[in-house]
PDB file of C-alpha atoms in Angstrom:
ATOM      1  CA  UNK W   1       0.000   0.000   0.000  1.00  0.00           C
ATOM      2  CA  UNK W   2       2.862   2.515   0.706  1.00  0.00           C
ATOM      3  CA  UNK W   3       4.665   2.006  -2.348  1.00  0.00           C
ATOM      4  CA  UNK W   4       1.470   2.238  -4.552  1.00  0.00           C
ATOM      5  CA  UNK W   5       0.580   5.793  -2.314  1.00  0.00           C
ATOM      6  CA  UNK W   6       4.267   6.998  -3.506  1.00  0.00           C
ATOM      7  CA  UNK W   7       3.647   5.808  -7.219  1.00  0.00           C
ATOM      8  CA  UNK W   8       0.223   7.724  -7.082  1.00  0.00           C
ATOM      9  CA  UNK W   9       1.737  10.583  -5.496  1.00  0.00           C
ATOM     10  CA  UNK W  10       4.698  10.841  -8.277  1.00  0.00           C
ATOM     11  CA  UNK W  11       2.289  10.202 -11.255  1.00  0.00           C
ATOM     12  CA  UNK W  12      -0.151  13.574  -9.985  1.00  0.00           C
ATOM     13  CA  UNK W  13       2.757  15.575  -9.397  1.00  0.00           C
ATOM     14  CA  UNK W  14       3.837  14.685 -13.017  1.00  0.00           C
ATOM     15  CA  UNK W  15       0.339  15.726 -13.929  1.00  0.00           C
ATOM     16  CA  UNK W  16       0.812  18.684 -11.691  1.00  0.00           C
ATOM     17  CA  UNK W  17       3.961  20.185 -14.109  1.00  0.00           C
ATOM     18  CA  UNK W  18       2.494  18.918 -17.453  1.00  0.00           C
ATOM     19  CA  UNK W  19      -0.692  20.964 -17.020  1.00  0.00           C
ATOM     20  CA  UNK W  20       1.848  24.111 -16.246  1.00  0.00           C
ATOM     21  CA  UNK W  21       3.631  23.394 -19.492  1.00  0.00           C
ATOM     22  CA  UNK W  22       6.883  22.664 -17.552  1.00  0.00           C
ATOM     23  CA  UNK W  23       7.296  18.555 -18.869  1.00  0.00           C
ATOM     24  CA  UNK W  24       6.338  17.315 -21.710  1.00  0.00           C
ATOM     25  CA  UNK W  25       4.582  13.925 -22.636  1.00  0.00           C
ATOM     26  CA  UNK W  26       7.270  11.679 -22.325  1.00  0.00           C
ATOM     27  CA  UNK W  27       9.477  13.662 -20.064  1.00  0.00           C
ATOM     28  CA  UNK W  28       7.894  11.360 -16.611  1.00  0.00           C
ATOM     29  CA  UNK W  29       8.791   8.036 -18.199  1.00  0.00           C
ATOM     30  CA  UNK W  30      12.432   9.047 -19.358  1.00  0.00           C
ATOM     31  CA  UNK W  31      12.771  10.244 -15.563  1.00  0.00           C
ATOM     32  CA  UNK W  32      11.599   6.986 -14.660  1.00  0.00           C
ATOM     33  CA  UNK W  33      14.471   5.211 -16.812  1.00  0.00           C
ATOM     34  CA  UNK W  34      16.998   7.577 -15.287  1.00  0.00           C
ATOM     35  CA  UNK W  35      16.190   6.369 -11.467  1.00  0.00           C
ATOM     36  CA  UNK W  36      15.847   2.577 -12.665  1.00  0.00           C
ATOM     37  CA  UNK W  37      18.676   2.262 -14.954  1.00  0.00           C
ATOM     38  CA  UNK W  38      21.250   4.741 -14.068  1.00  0.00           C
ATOM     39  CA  UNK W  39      24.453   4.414 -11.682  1.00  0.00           C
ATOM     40  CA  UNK W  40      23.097   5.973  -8.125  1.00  0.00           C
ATOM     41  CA  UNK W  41      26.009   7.463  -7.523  1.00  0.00           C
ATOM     42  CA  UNK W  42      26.712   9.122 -10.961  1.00  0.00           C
ATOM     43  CA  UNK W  43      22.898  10.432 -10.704  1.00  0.00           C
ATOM     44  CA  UNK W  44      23.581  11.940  -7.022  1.00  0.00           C
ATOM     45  CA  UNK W  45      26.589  13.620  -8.327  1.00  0.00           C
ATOM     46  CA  UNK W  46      24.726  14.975 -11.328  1.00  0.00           C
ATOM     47  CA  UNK W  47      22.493  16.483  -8.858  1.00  0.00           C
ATOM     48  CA  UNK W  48      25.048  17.764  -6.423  1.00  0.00           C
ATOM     49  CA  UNK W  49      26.957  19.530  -9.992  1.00  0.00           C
ATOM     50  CA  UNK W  50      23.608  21.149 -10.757  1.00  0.00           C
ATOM     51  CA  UNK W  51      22.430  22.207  -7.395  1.00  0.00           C
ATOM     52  CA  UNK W  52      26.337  24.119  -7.431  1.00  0.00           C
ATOM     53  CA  UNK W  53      25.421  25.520 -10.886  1.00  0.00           C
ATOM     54  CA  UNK W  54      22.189  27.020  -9.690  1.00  0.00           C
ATOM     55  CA  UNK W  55      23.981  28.649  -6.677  1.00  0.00           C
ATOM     56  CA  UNK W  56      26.900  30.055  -8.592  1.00  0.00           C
ATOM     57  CA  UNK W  57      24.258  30.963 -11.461  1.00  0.00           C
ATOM     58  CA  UNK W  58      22.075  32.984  -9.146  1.00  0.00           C
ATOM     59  CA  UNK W  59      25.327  34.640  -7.289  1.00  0.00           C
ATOM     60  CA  UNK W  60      26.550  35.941 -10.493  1.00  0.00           C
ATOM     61  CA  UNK W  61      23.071  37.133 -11.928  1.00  0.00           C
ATOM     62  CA  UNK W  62      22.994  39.113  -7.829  1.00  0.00           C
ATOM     63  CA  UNK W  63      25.899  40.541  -7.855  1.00  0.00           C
ATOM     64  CA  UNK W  64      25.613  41.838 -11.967  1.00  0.00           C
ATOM     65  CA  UNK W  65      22.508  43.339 -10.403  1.00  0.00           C
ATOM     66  CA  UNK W  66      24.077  44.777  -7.701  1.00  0.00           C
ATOM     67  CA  UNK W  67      27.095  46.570 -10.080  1.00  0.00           C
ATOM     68  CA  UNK W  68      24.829  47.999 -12.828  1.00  0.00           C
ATOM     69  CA  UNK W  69      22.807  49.224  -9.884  1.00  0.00           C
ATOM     70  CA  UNK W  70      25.877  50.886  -8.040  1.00  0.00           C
ATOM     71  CA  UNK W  71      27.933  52.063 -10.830  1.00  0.00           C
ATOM     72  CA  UNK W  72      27.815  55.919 -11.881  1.00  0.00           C
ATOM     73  CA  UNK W  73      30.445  55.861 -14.250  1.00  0.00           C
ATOM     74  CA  UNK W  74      30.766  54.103 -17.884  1.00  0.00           C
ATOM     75  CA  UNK W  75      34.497  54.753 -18.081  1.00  0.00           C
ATOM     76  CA  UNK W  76      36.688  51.731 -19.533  1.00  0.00           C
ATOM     77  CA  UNK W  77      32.853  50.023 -20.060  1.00  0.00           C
ATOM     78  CA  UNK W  78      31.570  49.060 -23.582  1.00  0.00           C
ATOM     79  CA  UNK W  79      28.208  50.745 -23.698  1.00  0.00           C
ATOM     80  CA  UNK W  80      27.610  48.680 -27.669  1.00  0.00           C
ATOM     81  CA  UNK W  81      27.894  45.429 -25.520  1.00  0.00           C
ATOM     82  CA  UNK W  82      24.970  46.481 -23.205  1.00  0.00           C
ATOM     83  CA  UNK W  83      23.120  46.827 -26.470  1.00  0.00           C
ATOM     84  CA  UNK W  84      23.810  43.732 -28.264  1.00  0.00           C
ATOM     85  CA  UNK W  85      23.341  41.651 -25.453  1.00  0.00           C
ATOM     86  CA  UNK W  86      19.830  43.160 -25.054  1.00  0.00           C
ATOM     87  CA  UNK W  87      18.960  42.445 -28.826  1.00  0.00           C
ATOM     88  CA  UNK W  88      20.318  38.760 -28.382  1.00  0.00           C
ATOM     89  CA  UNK W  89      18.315  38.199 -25.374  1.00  0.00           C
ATOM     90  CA  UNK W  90      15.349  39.672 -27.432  1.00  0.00           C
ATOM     91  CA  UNK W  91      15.968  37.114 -30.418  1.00  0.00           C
ATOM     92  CA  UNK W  92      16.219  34.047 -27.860  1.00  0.00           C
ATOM     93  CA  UNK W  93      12.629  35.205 -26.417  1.00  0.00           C
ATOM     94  CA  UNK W  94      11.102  35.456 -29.684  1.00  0.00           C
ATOM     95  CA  UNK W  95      12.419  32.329 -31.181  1.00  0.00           C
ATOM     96  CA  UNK W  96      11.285  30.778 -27.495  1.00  0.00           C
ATOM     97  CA  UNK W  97       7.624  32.548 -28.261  1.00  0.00           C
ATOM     98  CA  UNK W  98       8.115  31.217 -32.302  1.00  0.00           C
ATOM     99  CA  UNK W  99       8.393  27.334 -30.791  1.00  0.00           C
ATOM    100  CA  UNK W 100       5.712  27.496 -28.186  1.00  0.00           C
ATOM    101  CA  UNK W 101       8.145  26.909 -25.627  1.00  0.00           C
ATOM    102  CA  UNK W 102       6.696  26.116 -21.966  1.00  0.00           C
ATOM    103  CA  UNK W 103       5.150  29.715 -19.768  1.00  0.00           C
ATOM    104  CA  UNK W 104       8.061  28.244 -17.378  1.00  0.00           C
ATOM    105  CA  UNK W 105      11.278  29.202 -19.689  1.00  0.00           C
ATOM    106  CA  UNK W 106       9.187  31.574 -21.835  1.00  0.00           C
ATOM    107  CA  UNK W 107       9.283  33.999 -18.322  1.00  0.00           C
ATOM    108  CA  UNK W 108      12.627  33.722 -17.446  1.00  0.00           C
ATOM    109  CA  UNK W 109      13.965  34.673 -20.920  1.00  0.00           C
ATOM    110  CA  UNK W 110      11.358  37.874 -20.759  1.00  0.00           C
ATOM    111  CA  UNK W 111      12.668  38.540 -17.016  1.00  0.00           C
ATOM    112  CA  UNK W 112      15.983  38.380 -18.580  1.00  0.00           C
ATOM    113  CA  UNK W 113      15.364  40.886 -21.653  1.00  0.00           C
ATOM    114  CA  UNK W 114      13.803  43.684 -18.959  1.00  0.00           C
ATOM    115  CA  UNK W 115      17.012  43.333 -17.015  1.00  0.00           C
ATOM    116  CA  UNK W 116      19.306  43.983 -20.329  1.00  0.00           C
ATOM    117  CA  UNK W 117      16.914  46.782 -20.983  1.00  0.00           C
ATOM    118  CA  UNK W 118      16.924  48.014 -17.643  1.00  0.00           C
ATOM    119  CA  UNK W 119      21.279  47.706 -18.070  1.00  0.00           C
ATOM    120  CA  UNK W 120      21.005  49.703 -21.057  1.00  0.00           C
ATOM    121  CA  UNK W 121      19.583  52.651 -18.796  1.00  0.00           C
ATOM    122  CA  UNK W 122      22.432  52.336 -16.390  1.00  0.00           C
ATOM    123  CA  UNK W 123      24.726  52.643 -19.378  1.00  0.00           C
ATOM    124  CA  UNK W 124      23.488  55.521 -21.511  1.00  0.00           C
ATOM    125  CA  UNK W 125      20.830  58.068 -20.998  1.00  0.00           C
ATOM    126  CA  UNK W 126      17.285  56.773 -22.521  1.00  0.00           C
ATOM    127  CA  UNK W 127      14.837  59.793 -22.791  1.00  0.00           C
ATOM    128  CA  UNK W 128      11.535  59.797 -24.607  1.00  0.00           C
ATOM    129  CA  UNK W 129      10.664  61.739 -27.780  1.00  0.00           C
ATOM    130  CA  UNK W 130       7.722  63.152 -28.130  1.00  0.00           C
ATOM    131  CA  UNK W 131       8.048  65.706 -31.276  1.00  0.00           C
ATOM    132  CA  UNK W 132       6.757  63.436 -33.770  1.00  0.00           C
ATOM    133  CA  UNK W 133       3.081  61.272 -33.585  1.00  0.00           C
ATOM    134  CA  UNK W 134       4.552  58.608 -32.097  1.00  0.00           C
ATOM    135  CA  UNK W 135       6.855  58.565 -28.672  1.00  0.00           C
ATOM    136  CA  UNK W 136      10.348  57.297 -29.157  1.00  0.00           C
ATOM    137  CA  UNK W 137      13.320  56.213 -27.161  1.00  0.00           C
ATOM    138  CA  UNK W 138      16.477  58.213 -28.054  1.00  0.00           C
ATOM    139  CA  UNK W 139      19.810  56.756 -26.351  1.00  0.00           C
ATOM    140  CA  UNK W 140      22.554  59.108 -25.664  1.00  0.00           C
ATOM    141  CA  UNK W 141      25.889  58.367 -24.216  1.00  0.00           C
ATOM    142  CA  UNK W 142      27.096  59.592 -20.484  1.00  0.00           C
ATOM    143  CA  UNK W 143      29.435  61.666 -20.235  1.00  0.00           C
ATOM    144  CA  UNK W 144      31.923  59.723 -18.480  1.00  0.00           C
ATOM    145  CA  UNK W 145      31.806  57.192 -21.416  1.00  0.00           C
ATOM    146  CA  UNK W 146      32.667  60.532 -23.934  1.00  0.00           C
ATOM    147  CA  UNK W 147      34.731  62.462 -21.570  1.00  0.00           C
ATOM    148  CA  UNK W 148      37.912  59.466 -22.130  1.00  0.00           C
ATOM    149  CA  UNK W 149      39.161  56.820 -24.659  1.00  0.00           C
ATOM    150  CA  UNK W 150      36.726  54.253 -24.000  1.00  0.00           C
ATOM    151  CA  UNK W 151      34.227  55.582 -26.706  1.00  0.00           C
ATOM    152  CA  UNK W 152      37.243  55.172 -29.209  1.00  0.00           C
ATOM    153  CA  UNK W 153      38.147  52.048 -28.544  1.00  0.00           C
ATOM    154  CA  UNK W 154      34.539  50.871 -27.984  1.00  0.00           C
ATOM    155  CA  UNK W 155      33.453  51.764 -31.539  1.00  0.00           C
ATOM    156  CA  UNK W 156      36.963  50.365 -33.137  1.00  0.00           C
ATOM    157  CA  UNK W 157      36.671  46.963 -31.402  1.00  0.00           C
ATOM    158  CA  UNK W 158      32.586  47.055 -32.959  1.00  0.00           C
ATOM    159  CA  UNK W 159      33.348  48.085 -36.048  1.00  0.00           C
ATOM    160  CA  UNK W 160      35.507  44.997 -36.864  1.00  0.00           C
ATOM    161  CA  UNK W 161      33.285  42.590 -34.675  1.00  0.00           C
ATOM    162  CA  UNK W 162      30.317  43.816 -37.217  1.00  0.00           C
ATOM    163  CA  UNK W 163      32.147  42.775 -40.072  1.00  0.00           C
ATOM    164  CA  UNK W 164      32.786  39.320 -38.886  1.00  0.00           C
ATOM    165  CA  UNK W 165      29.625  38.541 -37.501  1.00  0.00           C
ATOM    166  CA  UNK W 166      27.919  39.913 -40.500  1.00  0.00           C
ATOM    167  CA  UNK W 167      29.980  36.847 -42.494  1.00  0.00           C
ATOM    168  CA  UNK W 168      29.290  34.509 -39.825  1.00  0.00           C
ATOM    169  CA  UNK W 169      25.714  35.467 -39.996  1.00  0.00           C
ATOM    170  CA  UNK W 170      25.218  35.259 -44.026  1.00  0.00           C
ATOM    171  CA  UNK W 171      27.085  32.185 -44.188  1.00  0.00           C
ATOM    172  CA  UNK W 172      24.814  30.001 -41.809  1.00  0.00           C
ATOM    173  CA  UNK W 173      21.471  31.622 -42.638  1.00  0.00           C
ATOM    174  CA  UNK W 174      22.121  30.795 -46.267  1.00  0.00           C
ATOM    175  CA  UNK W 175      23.114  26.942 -44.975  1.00  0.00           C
ATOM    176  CA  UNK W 176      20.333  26.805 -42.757  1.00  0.00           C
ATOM    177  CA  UNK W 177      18.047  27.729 -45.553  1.00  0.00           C
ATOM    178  CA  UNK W 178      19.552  25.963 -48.052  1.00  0.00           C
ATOM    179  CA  UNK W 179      19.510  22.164 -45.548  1.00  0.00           C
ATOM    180  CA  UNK W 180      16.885  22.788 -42.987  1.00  0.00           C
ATOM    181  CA  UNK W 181      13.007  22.917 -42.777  1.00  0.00           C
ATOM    182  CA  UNK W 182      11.430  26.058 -41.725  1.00  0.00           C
ATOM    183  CA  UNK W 183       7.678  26.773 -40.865  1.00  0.00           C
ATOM    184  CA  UNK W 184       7.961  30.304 -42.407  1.00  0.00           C
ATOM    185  CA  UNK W 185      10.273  32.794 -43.963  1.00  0.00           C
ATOM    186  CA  UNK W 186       9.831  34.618 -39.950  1.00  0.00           C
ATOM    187  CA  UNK W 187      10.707  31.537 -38.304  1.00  0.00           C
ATOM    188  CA  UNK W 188      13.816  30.961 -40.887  1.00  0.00           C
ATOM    189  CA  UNK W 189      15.041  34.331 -40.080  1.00  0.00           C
ATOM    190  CA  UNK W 190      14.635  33.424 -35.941  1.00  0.00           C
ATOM    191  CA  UNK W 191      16.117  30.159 -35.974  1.00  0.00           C
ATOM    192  CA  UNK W 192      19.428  31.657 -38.100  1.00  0.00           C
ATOM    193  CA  UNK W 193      20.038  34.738 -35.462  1.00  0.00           C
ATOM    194  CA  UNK W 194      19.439  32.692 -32.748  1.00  0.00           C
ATOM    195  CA  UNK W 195      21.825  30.009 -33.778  1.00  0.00           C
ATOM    196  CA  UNK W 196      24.188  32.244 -34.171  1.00  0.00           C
ATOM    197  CA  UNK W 197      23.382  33.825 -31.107  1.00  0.00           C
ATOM    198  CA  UNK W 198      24.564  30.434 -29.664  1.00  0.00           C
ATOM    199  CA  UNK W 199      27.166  29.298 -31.819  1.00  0.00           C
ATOM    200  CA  UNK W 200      29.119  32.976 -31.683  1.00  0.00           C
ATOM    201  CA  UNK W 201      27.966  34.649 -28.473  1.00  0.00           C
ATOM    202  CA  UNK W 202      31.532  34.412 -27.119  1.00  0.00           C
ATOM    203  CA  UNK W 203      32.650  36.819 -29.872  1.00  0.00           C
ATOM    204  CA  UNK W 204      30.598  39.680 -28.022  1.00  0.00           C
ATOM    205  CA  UNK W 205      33.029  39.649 -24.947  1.00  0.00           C
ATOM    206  CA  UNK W 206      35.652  41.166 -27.460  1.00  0.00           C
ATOM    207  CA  UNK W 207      34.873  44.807 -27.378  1.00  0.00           C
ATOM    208  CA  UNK W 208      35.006  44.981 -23.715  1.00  0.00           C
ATOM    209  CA  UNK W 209      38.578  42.387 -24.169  1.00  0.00           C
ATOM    210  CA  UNK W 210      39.537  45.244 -26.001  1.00  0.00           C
ATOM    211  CA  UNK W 211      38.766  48.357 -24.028  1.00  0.00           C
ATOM    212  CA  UNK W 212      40.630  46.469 -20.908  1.00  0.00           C
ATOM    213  CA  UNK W 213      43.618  46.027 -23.358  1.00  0.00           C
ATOM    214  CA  UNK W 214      43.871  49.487 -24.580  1.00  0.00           C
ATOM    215  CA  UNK W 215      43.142  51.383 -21.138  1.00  0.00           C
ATOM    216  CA  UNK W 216      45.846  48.274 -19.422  1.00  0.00           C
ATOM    217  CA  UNK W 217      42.826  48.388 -16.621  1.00  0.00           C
ATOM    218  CA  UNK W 218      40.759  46.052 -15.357  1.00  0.00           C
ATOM    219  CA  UNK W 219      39.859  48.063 -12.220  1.00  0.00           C
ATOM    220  CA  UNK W 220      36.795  49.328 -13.767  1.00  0.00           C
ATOM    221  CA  UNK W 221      35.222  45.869 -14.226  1.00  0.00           C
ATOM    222  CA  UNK W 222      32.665  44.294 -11.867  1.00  0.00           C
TER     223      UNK W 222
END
Protein backbone atom coordinates (compact mmCIF):
# COMPACT_ATOMS: atom_id res chain seq x y z
CA UNK A 1 0.00 0.00 0.00
CA UNK A 2 2.86 2.51 0.71
CA UNK A 3 4.66 2.01 -2.35
CA UNK A 4 1.47 2.24 -4.55
CA UNK A 5 0.58 5.79 -2.31
CA UNK A 6 4.27 7.00 -3.51
CA UNK A 7 3.65 5.81 -7.22
CA UNK A 8 0.22 7.72 -7.08
CA UNK A 9 1.74 10.58 -5.50
CA UNK A 10 4.70 10.84 -8.28
CA UNK A 11 2.29 10.20 -11.25
CA UNK A 12 -0.15 13.57 -9.98
CA UNK A 13 2.76 15.57 -9.40
CA UNK A 14 3.84 14.68 -13.02
CA UNK A 15 0.34 15.73 -13.93
CA UNK A 16 0.81 18.68 -11.69
CA UNK A 17 3.96 20.19 -14.11
CA UNK A 18 2.49 18.92 -17.45
CA UNK A 19 -0.69 20.96 -17.02
CA UNK A 20 1.85 24.11 -16.25
CA UNK A 21 3.63 23.39 -19.49
CA UNK A 22 6.88 22.66 -17.55
CA UNK A 23 7.30 18.55 -18.87
CA UNK A 24 6.34 17.31 -21.71
CA UNK A 25 4.58 13.92 -22.64
CA UNK A 26 7.27 11.68 -22.33
CA UNK A 27 9.48 13.66 -20.06
CA UNK A 28 7.89 11.36 -16.61
CA UNK A 29 8.79 8.04 -18.20
CA UNK A 30 12.43 9.05 -19.36
CA UNK A 31 12.77 10.24 -15.56
CA UNK A 32 11.60 6.99 -14.66
CA UNK A 33 14.47 5.21 -16.81
CA UNK A 34 17.00 7.58 -15.29
CA UNK A 35 16.19 6.37 -11.47
CA UNK A 36 15.85 2.58 -12.67
CA UNK A 37 18.68 2.26 -14.95
CA UNK A 38 21.25 4.74 -14.07
CA UNK A 39 24.45 4.41 -11.68
CA UNK A 40 23.10 5.97 -8.12
CA UNK A 41 26.01 7.46 -7.52
CA UNK A 42 26.71 9.12 -10.96
CA UNK A 43 22.90 10.43 -10.70
CA UNK A 44 23.58 11.94 -7.02
CA UNK A 45 26.59 13.62 -8.33
CA UNK A 46 24.73 14.98 -11.33
CA UNK A 47 22.49 16.48 -8.86
CA UNK A 48 25.05 17.76 -6.42
CA UNK A 49 26.96 19.53 -9.99
CA UNK A 50 23.61 21.15 -10.76
CA UNK A 51 22.43 22.21 -7.40
CA UNK A 52 26.34 24.12 -7.43
CA UNK A 53 25.42 25.52 -10.89
CA UNK A 54 22.19 27.02 -9.69
CA UNK A 55 23.98 28.65 -6.68
CA UNK A 56 26.90 30.06 -8.59
CA UNK A 57 24.26 30.96 -11.46
CA UNK A 58 22.07 32.98 -9.15
CA UNK A 59 25.33 34.64 -7.29
CA UNK A 60 26.55 35.94 -10.49
CA UNK A 61 23.07 37.13 -11.93
CA UNK A 62 22.99 39.11 -7.83
CA UNK A 63 25.90 40.54 -7.85
CA UNK A 64 25.61 41.84 -11.97
CA UNK A 65 22.51 43.34 -10.40
CA UNK A 66 24.08 44.78 -7.70
CA UNK A 67 27.10 46.57 -10.08
CA UNK A 68 24.83 48.00 -12.83
CA UNK A 69 22.81 49.22 -9.88
CA UNK A 70 25.88 50.89 -8.04
CA UNK A 71 27.93 52.06 -10.83
CA UNK A 72 27.82 55.92 -11.88
CA UNK A 73 30.45 55.86 -14.25
CA UNK A 74 30.77 54.10 -17.88
CA UNK A 75 34.50 54.75 -18.08
CA UNK A 76 36.69 51.73 -19.53
CA UNK A 77 32.85 50.02 -20.06
CA UNK A 78 31.57 49.06 -23.58
CA UNK A 79 28.21 50.75 -23.70
CA UNK A 80 27.61 48.68 -27.67
CA UNK A 81 27.89 45.43 -25.52
CA UNK A 82 24.97 46.48 -23.21
CA UNK A 83 23.12 46.83 -26.47
CA UNK A 84 23.81 43.73 -28.26
CA UNK A 85 23.34 41.65 -25.45
CA UNK A 86 19.83 43.16 -25.05
CA UNK A 87 18.96 42.45 -28.83
CA UNK A 88 20.32 38.76 -28.38
CA UNK A 89 18.32 38.20 -25.37
CA UNK A 90 15.35 39.67 -27.43
CA UNK A 91 15.97 37.11 -30.42
CA UNK A 92 16.22 34.05 -27.86
CA UNK A 93 12.63 35.20 -26.42
CA UNK A 94 11.10 35.46 -29.68
CA UNK A 95 12.42 32.33 -31.18
CA UNK A 96 11.28 30.78 -27.49
CA UNK A 97 7.62 32.55 -28.26
CA UNK A 98 8.11 31.22 -32.30
CA UNK A 99 8.39 27.33 -30.79
CA UNK A 100 5.71 27.50 -28.19
CA UNK A 101 8.15 26.91 -25.63
CA UNK A 102 6.70 26.12 -21.97
CA UNK A 103 5.15 29.71 -19.77
CA UNK A 104 8.06 28.24 -17.38
CA UNK A 105 11.28 29.20 -19.69
CA UNK A 106 9.19 31.57 -21.84
CA UNK A 107 9.28 34.00 -18.32
CA UNK A 108 12.63 33.72 -17.45
CA UNK A 109 13.96 34.67 -20.92
CA UNK A 110 11.36 37.87 -20.76
CA UNK A 111 12.67 38.54 -17.02
CA UNK A 112 15.98 38.38 -18.58
CA UNK A 113 15.36 40.89 -21.65
CA UNK A 114 13.80 43.68 -18.96
CA UNK A 115 17.01 43.33 -17.02
CA UNK A 116 19.31 43.98 -20.33
CA UNK A 117 16.91 46.78 -20.98
CA UNK A 118 16.92 48.01 -17.64
CA UNK A 119 21.28 47.71 -18.07
CA UNK A 120 21.00 49.70 -21.06
CA UNK A 121 19.58 52.65 -18.80
CA UNK A 122 22.43 52.34 -16.39
CA UNK A 123 24.73 52.64 -19.38
CA UNK A 124 23.49 55.52 -21.51
CA UNK A 125 20.83 58.07 -21.00
CA UNK A 126 17.28 56.77 -22.52
CA UNK A 127 14.84 59.79 -22.79
CA UNK A 128 11.53 59.80 -24.61
CA UNK A 129 10.66 61.74 -27.78
CA UNK A 130 7.72 63.15 -28.13
CA UNK A 131 8.05 65.71 -31.28
CA UNK A 132 6.76 63.44 -33.77
CA UNK A 133 3.08 61.27 -33.59
CA UNK A 134 4.55 58.61 -32.10
CA UNK A 135 6.86 58.56 -28.67
CA UNK A 136 10.35 57.30 -29.16
CA UNK A 137 13.32 56.21 -27.16
CA UNK A 138 16.48 58.21 -28.05
CA UNK A 139 19.81 56.76 -26.35
CA UNK A 140 22.55 59.11 -25.66
CA UNK A 141 25.89 58.37 -24.22
CA UNK A 142 27.10 59.59 -20.48
CA UNK A 143 29.43 61.67 -20.23
CA UNK A 144 31.92 59.72 -18.48
CA UNK A 145 31.81 57.19 -21.42
CA UNK A 146 32.67 60.53 -23.93
CA UNK A 147 34.73 62.46 -21.57
CA UNK A 148 37.91 59.47 -22.13
CA UNK A 149 39.16 56.82 -24.66
CA UNK A 150 36.73 54.25 -24.00
CA UNK A 151 34.23 55.58 -26.71
CA UNK A 152 37.24 55.17 -29.21
CA UNK A 153 38.15 52.05 -28.54
CA UNK A 154 34.54 50.87 -27.98
CA UNK A 155 33.45 51.76 -31.54
CA UNK A 156 36.96 50.36 -33.14
CA UNK A 157 36.67 46.96 -31.40
CA UNK A 158 32.59 47.05 -32.96
CA UNK A 159 33.35 48.09 -36.05
CA UNK A 160 35.51 45.00 -36.86
CA UNK A 161 33.29 42.59 -34.67
CA UNK A 162 30.32 43.82 -37.22
CA UNK A 163 32.15 42.78 -40.07
CA UNK A 164 32.79 39.32 -38.89
CA UNK A 165 29.62 38.54 -37.50
CA UNK A 166 27.92 39.91 -40.50
CA UNK A 167 29.98 36.85 -42.49
CA UNK A 168 29.29 34.51 -39.83
CA UNK A 169 25.71 35.47 -40.00
CA UNK A 170 25.22 35.26 -44.03
CA UNK A 171 27.08 32.19 -44.19
CA UNK A 172 24.81 30.00 -41.81
CA UNK A 173 21.47 31.62 -42.64
CA UNK A 174 22.12 30.79 -46.27
CA UNK A 175 23.11 26.94 -44.98
CA UNK A 176 20.33 26.80 -42.76
CA UNK A 177 18.05 27.73 -45.55
CA UNK A 178 19.55 25.96 -48.05
CA UNK A 179 19.51 22.16 -45.55
CA UNK A 180 16.89 22.79 -42.99
CA UNK A 181 13.01 22.92 -42.78
CA UNK A 182 11.43 26.06 -41.72
CA UNK A 183 7.68 26.77 -40.87
CA UNK A 184 7.96 30.30 -42.41
CA UNK A 185 10.27 32.79 -43.96
CA UNK A 186 9.83 34.62 -39.95
CA UNK A 187 10.71 31.54 -38.30
CA UNK A 188 13.82 30.96 -40.89
CA UNK A 189 15.04 34.33 -40.08
CA UNK A 190 14.63 33.42 -35.94
CA UNK A 191 16.12 30.16 -35.97
CA UNK A 192 19.43 31.66 -38.10
CA UNK A 193 20.04 34.74 -35.46
CA UNK A 194 19.44 32.69 -32.75
CA UNK A 195 21.83 30.01 -33.78
CA UNK A 196 24.19 32.24 -34.17
CA UNK A 197 23.38 33.83 -31.11
CA UNK A 198 24.56 30.43 -29.66
CA UNK A 199 27.17 29.30 -31.82
CA UNK A 200 29.12 32.98 -31.68
CA UNK A 201 27.97 34.65 -28.47
CA UNK A 202 31.53 34.41 -27.12
CA UNK A 203 32.65 36.82 -29.87
CA UNK A 204 30.60 39.68 -28.02
CA UNK A 205 33.03 39.65 -24.95
CA UNK A 206 35.65 41.17 -27.46
CA UNK A 207 34.87 44.81 -27.38
CA UNK A 208 35.01 44.98 -23.71
CA UNK A 209 38.58 42.39 -24.17
CA UNK A 210 39.54 45.24 -26.00
CA UNK A 211 38.77 48.36 -24.03
CA UNK A 212 40.63 46.47 -20.91
CA UNK A 213 43.62 46.03 -23.36
CA UNK A 214 43.87 49.49 -24.58
CA UNK A 215 43.14 51.38 -21.14
CA UNK A 216 45.85 48.27 -19.42
CA UNK A 217 42.83 48.39 -16.62
CA UNK A 218 40.76 46.05 -15.36
CA UNK A 219 39.86 48.06 -12.22
CA UNK A 220 36.79 49.33 -13.77
CA UNK A 221 35.22 45.87 -14.23
CA UNK A 222 32.66 44.29 -11.87
Amino acid sequence: MTKWQLFLQIEQSFQVHRSYGSMLEGEADELKRVFLEGNPYLLGLTMIVSLFHSLFDFLAFKNDIQFWNKNKSMEGLSAKSVVLNFICQLIIFLYLLDNDTSWMILASSGVGVCIEFWKIGKAMHVEIDRSGKIPMLRFRDRESYTQNKTKEYDALAMKYLTYVLLVLMAGFAIYSLKYDKHKSWYSWILSSLTSCVYMFGFIMMCPQLFINYKLKSVAHMP
